[in-house]
Amino acid sequence: KKYIIGIDTGGTFTDSVVVDGEGNIYEGKALTNYKDFKEGVIASIEDAVAKMDMSIKDVLSKTIFLGHGTTLGTNAVINRIFGKAGLITTKGHEDVTLIMRAAKTDGLGEAEVRHQATIRKPQPLIPKNLIKGVVERVDCFGRVVIPLDLNQTEEVIDELVEDGVEAIAICLFWSFANLSHERLIKDLILEKYPDIYVSVSSEVAPQIREYARSMTVAIDAVIGKLMRRYINSLNEELMQRGLKYPISIMHAYGGVTSSSTARPVGTIESGPVGGVIGSRYLAEKLGYKDVITSDVGGTSFDVSVLKNGEWTFAKEPIMMRFRVAIPIIKITCIGAGGGTICWIDPLTDRLKVGPESAGSHPGPVCYGFGGKNPTVTDADLILGYLNPDNFFEGKMKLNKEAAYLSIKEQIADPLGMEPEQAAAGIYDIVNSYMADNLRQSVIEKGYDPRDFILFAYGGNGPMHAGVYSKEIGVKKAVIPPQSSVFSAFGIASSDVMHIYKQSELLSMPADPDKVTSTFNNLEEKAVLDMEREGFKKSDVILNRELDMRYGRQVHEVGVFVKGGILTHKDIEQISNDWEARYDEIYGKGAGFKEAGILIVSFKVTAICRTFKPEIRRQDMTKSKNSDVALKGTRKAFFRKYNDFCETKIYDFKKLQFGNEISGPAIIEAPTTTIVIHPENLASVDEYRNVILE
C-alpha cells in the first residue's frame, strides 16, 4: 500500500490524516506543543497510525506525499519570537516600513477602528537602527540612474552583522524592473557571511507598491532562520522514522511546494487554507459549485467563498496589521473558537466573547491544564453538548464542575443569573459573531447566501453550524466525516503550486509581442523550478492572468489570459473580458473606459497535480432509520425551549447512508460533536457527510 499524509498545526490541536489507496482515512490528533511544534506533529501521526495497527515507521516508509501546514511563522510574528533581522533599501527611503499606510487601521476590527484617535501603529518588525540605505537608483523603466556604491554597501552589511543580525532583507526602489543591484547585494552578503539568511524583494515579491513589497521581505527575513531550522529538523526527524521523500509545505496561496523551496512568508496564515482546498475537492465530488466554507477551531472562525468552484485572492493581504505583496486566498478570520475566552467588560458590565484565546495551554478551564478563564468550550460542556468522557476520543476527561464554577464566579454571578443561562448567552453571542462574519464575507462580494451550500468543519464547527447556517439562510450545511481534521485532509489533497508575478505598466491595447514575451519569461522560470522539484515539463499546467485597472484607479481586477503566442485580436479580447469581469464585480456601467485601461502585473500559476486521496462511498442500502446508531440520552439546552430537555445521542461511527435524525439530537464522533437543533433535520449521504437541512 501507498499512503498520503496531511498535517495541520493549529492553535490548540495538531491534526493529521493518513489516506491509503482504497480510500480509508485515518485521523490523528495531538495537543499543539508551542515549545516544540515538531513533537505535536509526531504525536499526531502516531495517533493516526495506531488506528491502523501499524508502526509509524511502516506507514512513513510507504508514504509518497506528506504535506504540512504550520502556524510556526504566524505565532512567531504575533508573539515577536524571532531572530534579529536588518533591512537594506535605497538611500533616502529607510522609513517606508515605519511610515506604513497613513490610515493606521490595517488589520483592525470595526470596534477598534471607531477609536482611531487612540490607535498606535504596531511595533516595527525591523527597528529603525537596523534599516540601512545604500547609494543606488533605478528608475521605473529599469534604467540605472545611479550605480550601486559597492564600498558603501559592504560597510552597511558589516554594520548589520556587527549589530547581531541573523537575516537581512533587501528591497530597493524599482528592483522588479531591474534586479541587478539586489543580486549584487545578495552576492556580497553570502560571499562574506554565508550563514546569514537573505530575503530579496525581486525574488519574493517583484511587484509595485513599495510598502507592501518591503514588508513582505521583512516578514520573510525575521522568520526565515526559524522556519528553515524547523523544516529541516522535521524533515530529518521524519526521515529517521522511515519517510523517503522530503515533506511539502503548505502556502497561503493554495498549494504546496517542496520544503527546500518553501518561502517562510508564504506559510503565514496558511493553516486555514487547507480547509478551503479540502472544501473545493469535496464540492467537486458532491457536485456543488457555490460553497461557503466555515472553519471553527480552537482559536478562530475562518470563512471563505468558492464561486463556480474557484476561490478568490485578497487584493492587498494584511498579515497581523502589515500589508504584504504575495497572493493569499481570501479568508476572513475572527477570534471565535472553542478556546475563545469569555469575560465581563468592566466599563459596560456586558458579557463579551473573545477575541483572545486560551489556546492549548493553559486551554479551557475544563481541560485541567491550569486555565482560569471560562471559554466557549466550557459553555458547550455546561449546556450538555459535549460528553466529558468522549472528548478527544476519550483521551481527555473534561472537568465539568471546574467549567461550571468558572462561569458561575466570573460570568453568571456578576450578571445576576444562573450559570446555565450565562453559558447559553455565551453560545448565542459566539454564534452571532460567526453569522456576522459569514454575512460580511458573502454579501460584501455581492452574493446571496441563499444561493450557496455551507461547509462546516473544524473541531467545533459541527457544534455551532446548526445555528449560524440557519441565521444566514443557506440551502443546507454539509459536515464532512473528517470535519475535525479537515484542514489536514485539504493539505493531503493539495497540488504542488508556484505563483510568479511581475509588475510592468503597459497601456491597452498593448503590444502582443511584449505581453507574450513577459508571460514566456515567467513560464520558463516556472517550468525550471518544477523540474528542480522532480516533475517533467509535460506535467506542468500553466495558467496566465493579468491584473488591470482603469486609468487613475488604485486597485486592480484580474482576468485570465489564454496561453501561447498572442495577437492583436487576443489583446482586444483581453480588454473585453476584463471589462466584463469589472462589470460583474462592481455592476454594469461602473467602468470608465475613457480613462484608459492599464496592465499593471503579469501572473503565472504553475501547477503539478499530486495523487489525490479517494473518498470512499458507502455501498450499503439506503435507510432512513437511525436507531442502530442510538447510544442513549442526556439533558442538553436548546434556545427554542429556553431550557434543558432529554436529548437523543447517536454514535457517528454506526450511522449509515440515508439515515435521518430530527432535532433535538446530538451525534458524537471520535473527535467532534454535531448538535442538531429542534428546527434541524440531519441526514447521512453516501460519503458519510452529515447534511443539515
Coordinates of N, CA, C and O in Angstrom, one line a residue, residues 531-653:
E531 N 10.9 21.5 -12.6 CA 11.8 20.4 -12.9 C 12.8 20.1 -11.8 O 13.2 19.0 -11.5
R532 N 13.2 21.2 -11.1 CA 14.0 21.0 -9.9 C 13.4 20.3 -8.8 O 14.0 19.6 -8.0
E533 N 12.0 20.3 -8.8 CA 11.3 19.6 -7.8 C 11.0 18.2 -8.2 O 10.3 17.4 -7.5
G534 N 11.5 17.8 -9.4 CA 11.3 16.4 -9.8 C 10.2 16.1 -10.8 O 9.9 15.0 -11.2
F535 N 9.5 17.2 -11.3 CA 8.5 17.0 -12.3 C 9.0 17.1 -13.7 O 10.0 17.8 -14.0
K536 N 8.3 16.5 -14.7 CA 8.6 16.7 -16.1 C 7.9 17.9 -16.6 O 6.9 18.3 -16.1
K537 N 8.4 18.5 -17.7 CA 7.8 19.7 -18.3 C 6.4 19.4 -18.7 O 5.5 20.2 -18.6
S538 N 6.1 18.2 -19.2 CA 4.8 17.8 -19.6 C 3.8 17.7 -18.4 O 2.6 17.7 -18.7
D539 N 4.3 17.6 -17.2 CA 3.4 17.6 -16.0 C 2.9 18.9 -15.6 O 2.0 19.0 -14.8
V540 N 3.6 20.0 -16.1 CA 3.3 21.3 -15.6 C 2.1 22.0 -16.3 O 2.1 22.1 -17.5
I541 N 1.1 22.4 -15.5 CA 0.0 23.2 -16.0 C 0.2 24.6 -15.8 O 0.5 25.0 -14.6
L542 N 0.2 25.5 -16.8 CA 0.5 26.9 -16.7 C -0.8 27.7 -16.9 O -1.4 27.5 -18.0
N543 N -1.1 28.6 -16.0 CA -2.3 29.5 -16.1 C -1.8 30.9 -16.1 O -1.0 31.3 -15.2
R544 N -2.3 31.7 -17.1 CA -1.9 33.1 -17.1 C -3.0 34.0 -16.6 O -4.2 33.7 -16.8
E545 N -2.6 35.1 -16.0 CA -3.5 36.1 -15.6 C -2.9 37.5 -15.6 O -1.7 37.7 -15.4
L546 N -3.7 38.5 -15.9 CA -3.3 39.9 -15.9 C -4.0 40.7 -14.8 O -5.3 40.6 -14.7
D547 N -3.3 41.5 -14.0 CA -4.0 42.5 -13.1 C -4.1 43.8 -13.9 O -3.1 44.4 -14.3
M548 N -5.3 44.3 -14.0 CA -5.5 45.5 -14.8 C -6.4 46.5 -14.1 O -7.1 46.1 -13.1
R549 N -6.4 47.7 -14.5 CA -7.2 48.8 -13.9 C -7.5 49.9 -14.9 O -6.8 50.0 -15.9
Y550 N -8.5 50.7 -14.6 CA -8.8 51.9 -15.4 C -7.8 52.9 -15.0 O -7.2 52.9 -13.8
G551 N -7.5 53.9 -15.9 CA -6.5 55.0 -15.6 C -7.0 55.7 -14.3 O -8.2 55.9 -14.1
R552 N -6.0 56.1 -13.5 CA -6.2 56.9 -12.3 C -6.9 56.1 -11.1 O -7.2 56.6 -10.1
Q553 N -7.1 54.8 -11.4 CA -7.6 53.9 -10.3 C -6.4 53.4 -9.5 O -5.2 53.5 -9.9
V554 N -6.7 52.9 -8.3 CA -5.6 52.4 -7.4 C -5.6 50.8 -7.4 O -4.5 50.2 -7.4
H555 N -6.8 50.2 -7.4 CA -6.8 48.8 -7.2 C -7.1 48.1 -8.6 O -7.8 48.6 -9.4
E556 N -6.5 46.8 -8.7 CA -6.7 46.1 -9.9 C -7.7 45.0 -9.8 O -8.1 44.6 -8.8
V557 N -8.1 44.6 -11.0 CA -9.0 43.4 -11.2 C -8.3 42.4 -12.1 O -7.7 42.8 -13.1
G558 N -8.3 41.1 -11.7 CA -7.6 40.2 -12.5 C -8.5 39.6 -13.6 O -9.7 39.5 -13.5
V559 N -7.8 39.1 -14.7 CA -8.5 38.5 -15.8 C -7.6 37.4 -16.4 O -6.4 37.6 -16.5
F560 N -8.2 36.2 -16.7 CA -7.4 35.1 -17.2 C -7.1 35.4 -18.7 O -7.9 36.0 -19.5
V561 N -5.9 34.9 -19.1 CA -5.4 35.0 -20.5 C -5.1 33.7 -21.1 O -4.5 32.8 -20.3
K562 N -5.4 33.5 -22.3 CA -5.1 32.2 -22.9 C -3.5 32.0 -23.1 O -2.8 33.0 -23.1
G563 N -3.1 30.8 -23.3 CA -1.7 30.5 -23.5 C -1.2 30.7 -24.9 O -2.0 31.0 -25.8
G564 N 0.1 30.5 -25.1 CA 0.6 30.6 -26.5 C 0.9 32.0 -26.9 O 1.0 33.0 -26.1
I565 N 1.2 32.2 -28.2 CA 1.5 33.5 -28.8 C 0.3 34.3 -29.0 O -0.7 33.9 -29.6
L566 N 0.3 35.5 -28.5 CA -0.9 36.4 -28.5 C -0.9 37.3 -29.7 O 0.2 37.7 -30.2
T567 N -2.0 37.6 -30.3 CA -2.2 38.5 -31.4 C -2.9 39.8 -31.0 O -3.4 39.9 -29.9
H568 N -3.0 40.7 -31.9 CA -3.7 42.0 -31.7 C -5.2 41.7 -31.3 O -5.8 42.3 -30.5
K569 N -5.8 40.7 -32.0 CA -7.1 40.3 -31.7 C -7.3 39.7 -30.3 O -8.3 40.0 -29.6
D570 N -6.3 39.0 -29.9 CA -6.3 38.5 -28.5 C -6.2 39.6 -27.5 O -6.9 39.5 -26.4
I571 N -5.4 40.6 -27.8 CA -5.3 41.8 -26.8 C -6.7 42.5 -26.7 O -7.1 42.9 -25.6
E572 N -7.3 42.6 -27.9 CA -8.7 43.2 -27.8 C -9.6 42.4 -27.0 O -10.5 42.9 -26.2
Q573 N -9.5 41.0 -27.2 CA -10.4 40.2 -26.4 C -10.1 40.2 -24.9 O -11.0 40.2 -24.1
I574 N -8.8 40.4 -24.5 CA -8.5 40.6 -23.1 C -9.1 41.8 -22.5 O -9.7 41.8 -21.4
S575 N -9.1 42.9 -23.3 CA -9.8 44.1 -22.8 C -11.3 43.9 -22.6 O -11.9 44.3 -21.6
N576 N -11.9 43.2 -23.6 CA -13.4 43.0 -23.4 C -13.7 42.0 -22.3 O -14.6 42.3 -21.5
D577 N -12.9 41.0 -22.1 CA -13.1 40.1 -21.0 C -12.9 40.8 -19.6 O -13.6 40.6 -18.7
W578 N -11.9 41.7 -19.6 CA -11.6 42.4 -18.4 C -12.7 43.3 -18.0 O -13.2 43.4 -16.8
E579 N -13.3 44.0 -19.0 CA -14.4 45.0 -18.7 C -15.6 44.2 -18.3 O -16.4 44.7 -17.4
A580 N -15.8 43.0 -18.8 CA -17.0 42.2 -18.4 C -16.8 41.7 -17.0 O -17.7 41.7 -16.2
R581 N -15.6 41.4 -16.6 CA -15.3 41.0 -15.2 C -15.4 42.2 -14.3 O -16.0 42.0 -13.2
Y582 N -15.0 43.3 -14.7 CA -15.2 44.5 -13.9 C -16.7 44.8 -13.6 O -17.1 45.1 -12.5
D583 N -17.5 44.7 -14.7 CA -18.9 44.9 -14.5 C -19.6 43.9 -13.6 O -20.5 44.2 -12.9
E584 N -19.1 42.6 -13.7 CA -19.6 41.6 -12.9 C -19.4 41.9 -11.4 O -20.2 41.6 -10.5
I585 N -18.2 42.4 -11.1 CA -17.8 42.7 -9.7 C -18.5 44.0 -9.2 O -19.1 44.0 -8.1
Y586 N -18.5 45.1 -10.0 CA -18.9 46.4 -9.5 C -20.2 46.9 -10.0 O -20.7 47.9 -9.6
G587 N -20.8 46.1 -11.0 CA -22.1 46.5 -11.5 C -22.0 47.1 -12.9 O -21.0 47.7 -13.3
K588 N -23.0 46.8 -13.8 CA -23.0 47.3 -15.1 C -22.9 48.8 -15.2 O -23.6 49.5 -14.5
G589 N -22.0 49.3 -16.0 CA -21.8 50.7 -16.2 C -20.9 51.4 -15.2 O -20.7 52.6 -15.2
A590 N -20.3 50.6 -14.3 CA -19.4 51.2 -13.2 C -18.1 51.6 -13.8 O -17.4 52.4 -13.2
G591 N -17.7 51.0 -14.9 CA -16.4 51.3 -15.5 C -16.3 52.6 -16.3 O -17.4 53.2 -16.5
F592 N -15.1 53.0 -16.6 CA -14.9 54.3 -17.3 C -13.8 54.1 -18.3 O -12.7 54.5 -18.1
K593 N -14.2 53.6 -19.5 CA -13.2 53.2 -20.5 C -12.4 54.4 -21.0 O -11.3 54.3 -21.4
E594 N -13.1 55.6 -20.9 CA -12.4 56.8 -21.4 C -11.1 57.1 -20.7 O -10.3 57.9 -21.2
A595 N -11.0 56.6 -19.4 CA -9.8 56.9 -18.7 C -8.6 56.0 -19.1 O -7.5 56.2 -18.7
G596 N -8.9 55.1 -20.0 CA -7.9 54.2 -20.5 C -7.8 52.9 -19.6 O -8.2 53.0 -18.4
I597 N -7.2 51.9 -20.1 CA -7.0 50.6 -19.4 C -5.5 50.3 -19.3 O -4.8 50.4 -20.3
L598 N -5.1 50.0 -18.1 CA -3.6 49.7 -17.9 C -3.4 48.3 -17.4 O -4.2 47.8 -16.6
I599 N -2.4 47.6 -18.0 CA -1.9 46.4 -17.4 C -0.9 46.8 -16.3 O -0.1 47.6 -16.5
V600 N -1.1 46.2 -15.1 CA -0.2 46.5 -14.0 C 0.7 45.4 -13.7 O 1.9 45.6 -13.5
S601 N 0.2 44.1 -13.7 CA 1.1 43.0 -13.3 C 0.7 41.8 -14.1 O -0.5 41.6 -14.5
F602 N 1.7 41.0 -14.4 CA 1.6 39.7 -15.0 C 1.7 38.6 -14.0 O 2.5 38.7 -13.0
K603 N 0.9 37.5 -14.1 CA 0.9 36.5 -13.1 C 0.8 35.1 -13.9 O 0.0 34.9 -14.7
V604 N 1.6 34.2 -13.5 CA 1.6 32.8 -14.0 C 1.5 31.9 -12.8 O 2.3 32.0 -11.8
T605 N 0.5 31.0 -12.8 CA 0.4 30.0 -11.8 C 0.8 28.6 -12.4 O 0.2 28.2 -13.4
A606 N 1.8 28.0 -11.8 CA 2.3 26.7 -12.3 C 1.8 25.6 -11.3 O 2.0 25.7 -10.1
I607 N 1.1 24.6 -11.9 CA 0.5 23.5 -11.1 C 1.0 22.2 -11.5 O 1.0 21.9 -12.8
C608 N 1.4 21.3 -10.6 CA 1.6 19.9 -10.9 C 0.7 19.1 -10.0 O 0.7 19.2 -8.8
R609 N -0.2 18.3 -10.6 CA -1.2 17.5 -9.9 C -0.5 16.4 -9.1 O 0.5 15.8 -9.5
T610 N -1.0 16.2 -7.9 CA -0.5 15.2 -7.0 C -1.5 14.1 -6.9 O -2.7 14.2 -7.3
F611 N -1.1 12.9 -6.4 CA -2.0 11.8 -6.2 C -3.1 12.2 -5.1 O -2.7 12.6 -4.0
K612 N -4.3 12.1 -5.5 CA -5.4 12.6 -4.6 C -6.0 11.5 -3.7 O -6.1 10.3 -4.2
P613 N -6.3 11.8 -2.4 CA -6.9 10.8 -1.6 C -8.3 10.5 -2.1 O -9.1 11.5 -2.4
E614 N -8.7 9.3 -2.3 CA -10.0 8.9 -2.7 C -11.0 8.8 -1.6 O -10.7 8.2 -0.6
I615 N -12.1 9.5 -1.7 CA -13.1 9.4 -0.6 C -14.0 8.2 -0.9 O -14.6 8.0 -2.0
R616 N -14.2 7.4 0.1 CA -14.9 6.1 -0.1 C -16.4 6.3 0.0 O -16.9 7.0 0.9
R617 N -17.1 5.7 -0.9 CA -18.6 5.8 -0.9 C -19.1 4.6 -0.2 O -18.5 3.5 -0.1
Q618 N -20.3 4.8 0.5 CA -20.9 3.6 1.1 C -21.8 2.9 0.1 O -22.5 3.5 -0.6
D619 N -21.6 1.5 0.2 CA -22.4 0.7 -0.8 C -23.6 0.1 -0.1 O -24.4 -0.5 -0.8
M620 N -23.8 0.4 1.2 CA -24.9 -0.2 1.9 C -26.3 0.3 1.4 O -26.3 1.4 0.8
T621 N -27.3 -0.3 1.7 CA -28.7 0.1 1.3 C -29.1 1.3 2.0 O -28.9 1.5 3.2
K622 N -29.7 2.2 1.3 CA -30.2 3.5 1.9 C -31.3 3.2 2.8 O -32.3 2.6 2.5
S623 N -31.2 3.8 4.0 CA -32.3 3.6 5.1 C -32.4 4.8 5.9 O -31.4 5.4 6.4
K624 N -33.6 5.2 6.2 CA -33.9 6.4 7.0 C -33.7 6.1 8.5 O -33.5 7.0 9.3
N625 N -33.9 4.9 8.9 CA -33.9 4.5 10.3 C -32.5 4.6 10.9 O -31.6 3.9 10.5
S626 N -32.4 5.5 11.9 CA -31.1 5.7 12.5 C -31.0 5.0 13.9 O -30.0 5.3 14.6
D627 N -31.9 4.2 14.3 CA -32.0 3.6 15.6 C -30.7 2.8 15.9 O -30.3 2.7 17.1
V628 N -30.1 2.2 14.9 CA -29.0 1.4 15.1 C -27.8 2.2 15.7 O -26.9 1.6 16.3
A629 N -27.8 3.5 15.5 CA -26.7 4.3 16.0 C -27.0 5.0 17.3 O -26.2 5.7 17.9
L630 N -28.3 4.8 17.8 CA -28.7 5.4 19.1 C -27.9 4.8 20.2 O -27.9 3.6 20.4
K631 N -27.3 5.7 21.1 CA -26.5 5.2 22.2 C -27.0 5.6 23.5 O -26.4 5.2 24.6
G632 N -28.1 6.4 23.6 CA -28.6 6.9 24.9 C -29.2 8.3 24.8 O -29.4 8.8 23.7
T633 N -29.4 8.9 25.9 CA -29.9 10.3 26.0 C -29.1 11.0 27.1 O -28.5 10.4 28.0
R634 N -29.2 12.4 27.0 CA -28.7 13.2 28.1 C -29.4 14.6 28.0 O -29.9 14.9 26.9
K635 N -29.4 15.3 29.0 CA -30.0 16.6 29.0 C -29.1 17.6 28.3 O -27.9 17.7 28.6
A636 N -29.7 18.4 27.4 CA -29.0 19.5 26.7 C -29.9 20.7 26.6 O -31.1 20.6 26.5
F637 N -29.3 21.9 26.5 CA -30.0 23.1 26.4 C -30.3 23.5 25.0 O -29.4 23.5 24.1
F638 N -31.5 23.9 24.7 CA -31.8 24.5 23.4 C -32.6 25.7 23.5 O -33.6 25.8 24.3
R639 N -32.2 26.8 22.8 CA -32.8 28.1 22.9 C -34.3 28.1 22.6 O -35.1 28.9 23.1
K640 N -34.8 27.2 21.7 CA -36.2 27.1 21.3 C -37.1 26.9 22.5 O -38.2 27.4 22.6
Y641 N -36.6 26.0 23.5 CA -37.3 25.8 24.7 C -36.9 26.6 25.8 O -37.5 26.6 26.9
N642 N -35.7 27.3 25.6 CA -35.1 28.1 26.7 C -34.9 27.3 28.0 O -35.0 27.8 29.1
D643 N -34.6 26.0 27.8 CA -34.4 25.1 28.9 C -33.7 23.8 28.4 O -33.5 23.6 27.2
F644 N -33.3 23.0 29.4 CA -32.8 21.7 29.1 C -33.9 20.7 28.7 O -35.0 20.8 29.3
C645 N -33.6 19.8 27.8 CA -34.5 18.7 27.5 C -33.8 17.4 27.3 O -32.6 17.4 26.9
E646 N -34.4 16.3 27.4 CA -33.8 15.0 27.2 C -33.5 14.8 25.7 O -34.4 15.0 24.9
T647 N -32.3 14.6 25.4 CA -31.8 14.7 24.0 C -31.2 13.3 23.6 O -30.3 12.8 24.3
K648 N -31.6 12.8 22.4 CA -31.0 11.6 21.9 C -29.6 11.8 21.5 O -29.3 12.7 20.8
I649 N -28.8 10.8 21.8 CA -27.3 10.8 21.5 C -27.1 9.7 20.5 O -27.4 8.5 20.8
Y650 N -26.4 10.0 19.4 CA -26.1 9.0 18.3 C -24.6 8.8 18.2 O -23.8 9.8 18.3
D651 N -24.2 7.6 17.8 CA -22.8 7.3 17.6 C -22.5 7.4 16.1 O -23.1 6.7 15.2
F652 N -21.7 8.4 15.7 CA -21.4 8.7 14.3 C -20.9 7.5 13.6 O -21.2 7.2 12.4
K653 N -20.1 6.7 14.2 CA -19.4 5.5 13.6 C -20.5 4.5 13.1 O -20.2 3.7 12.2

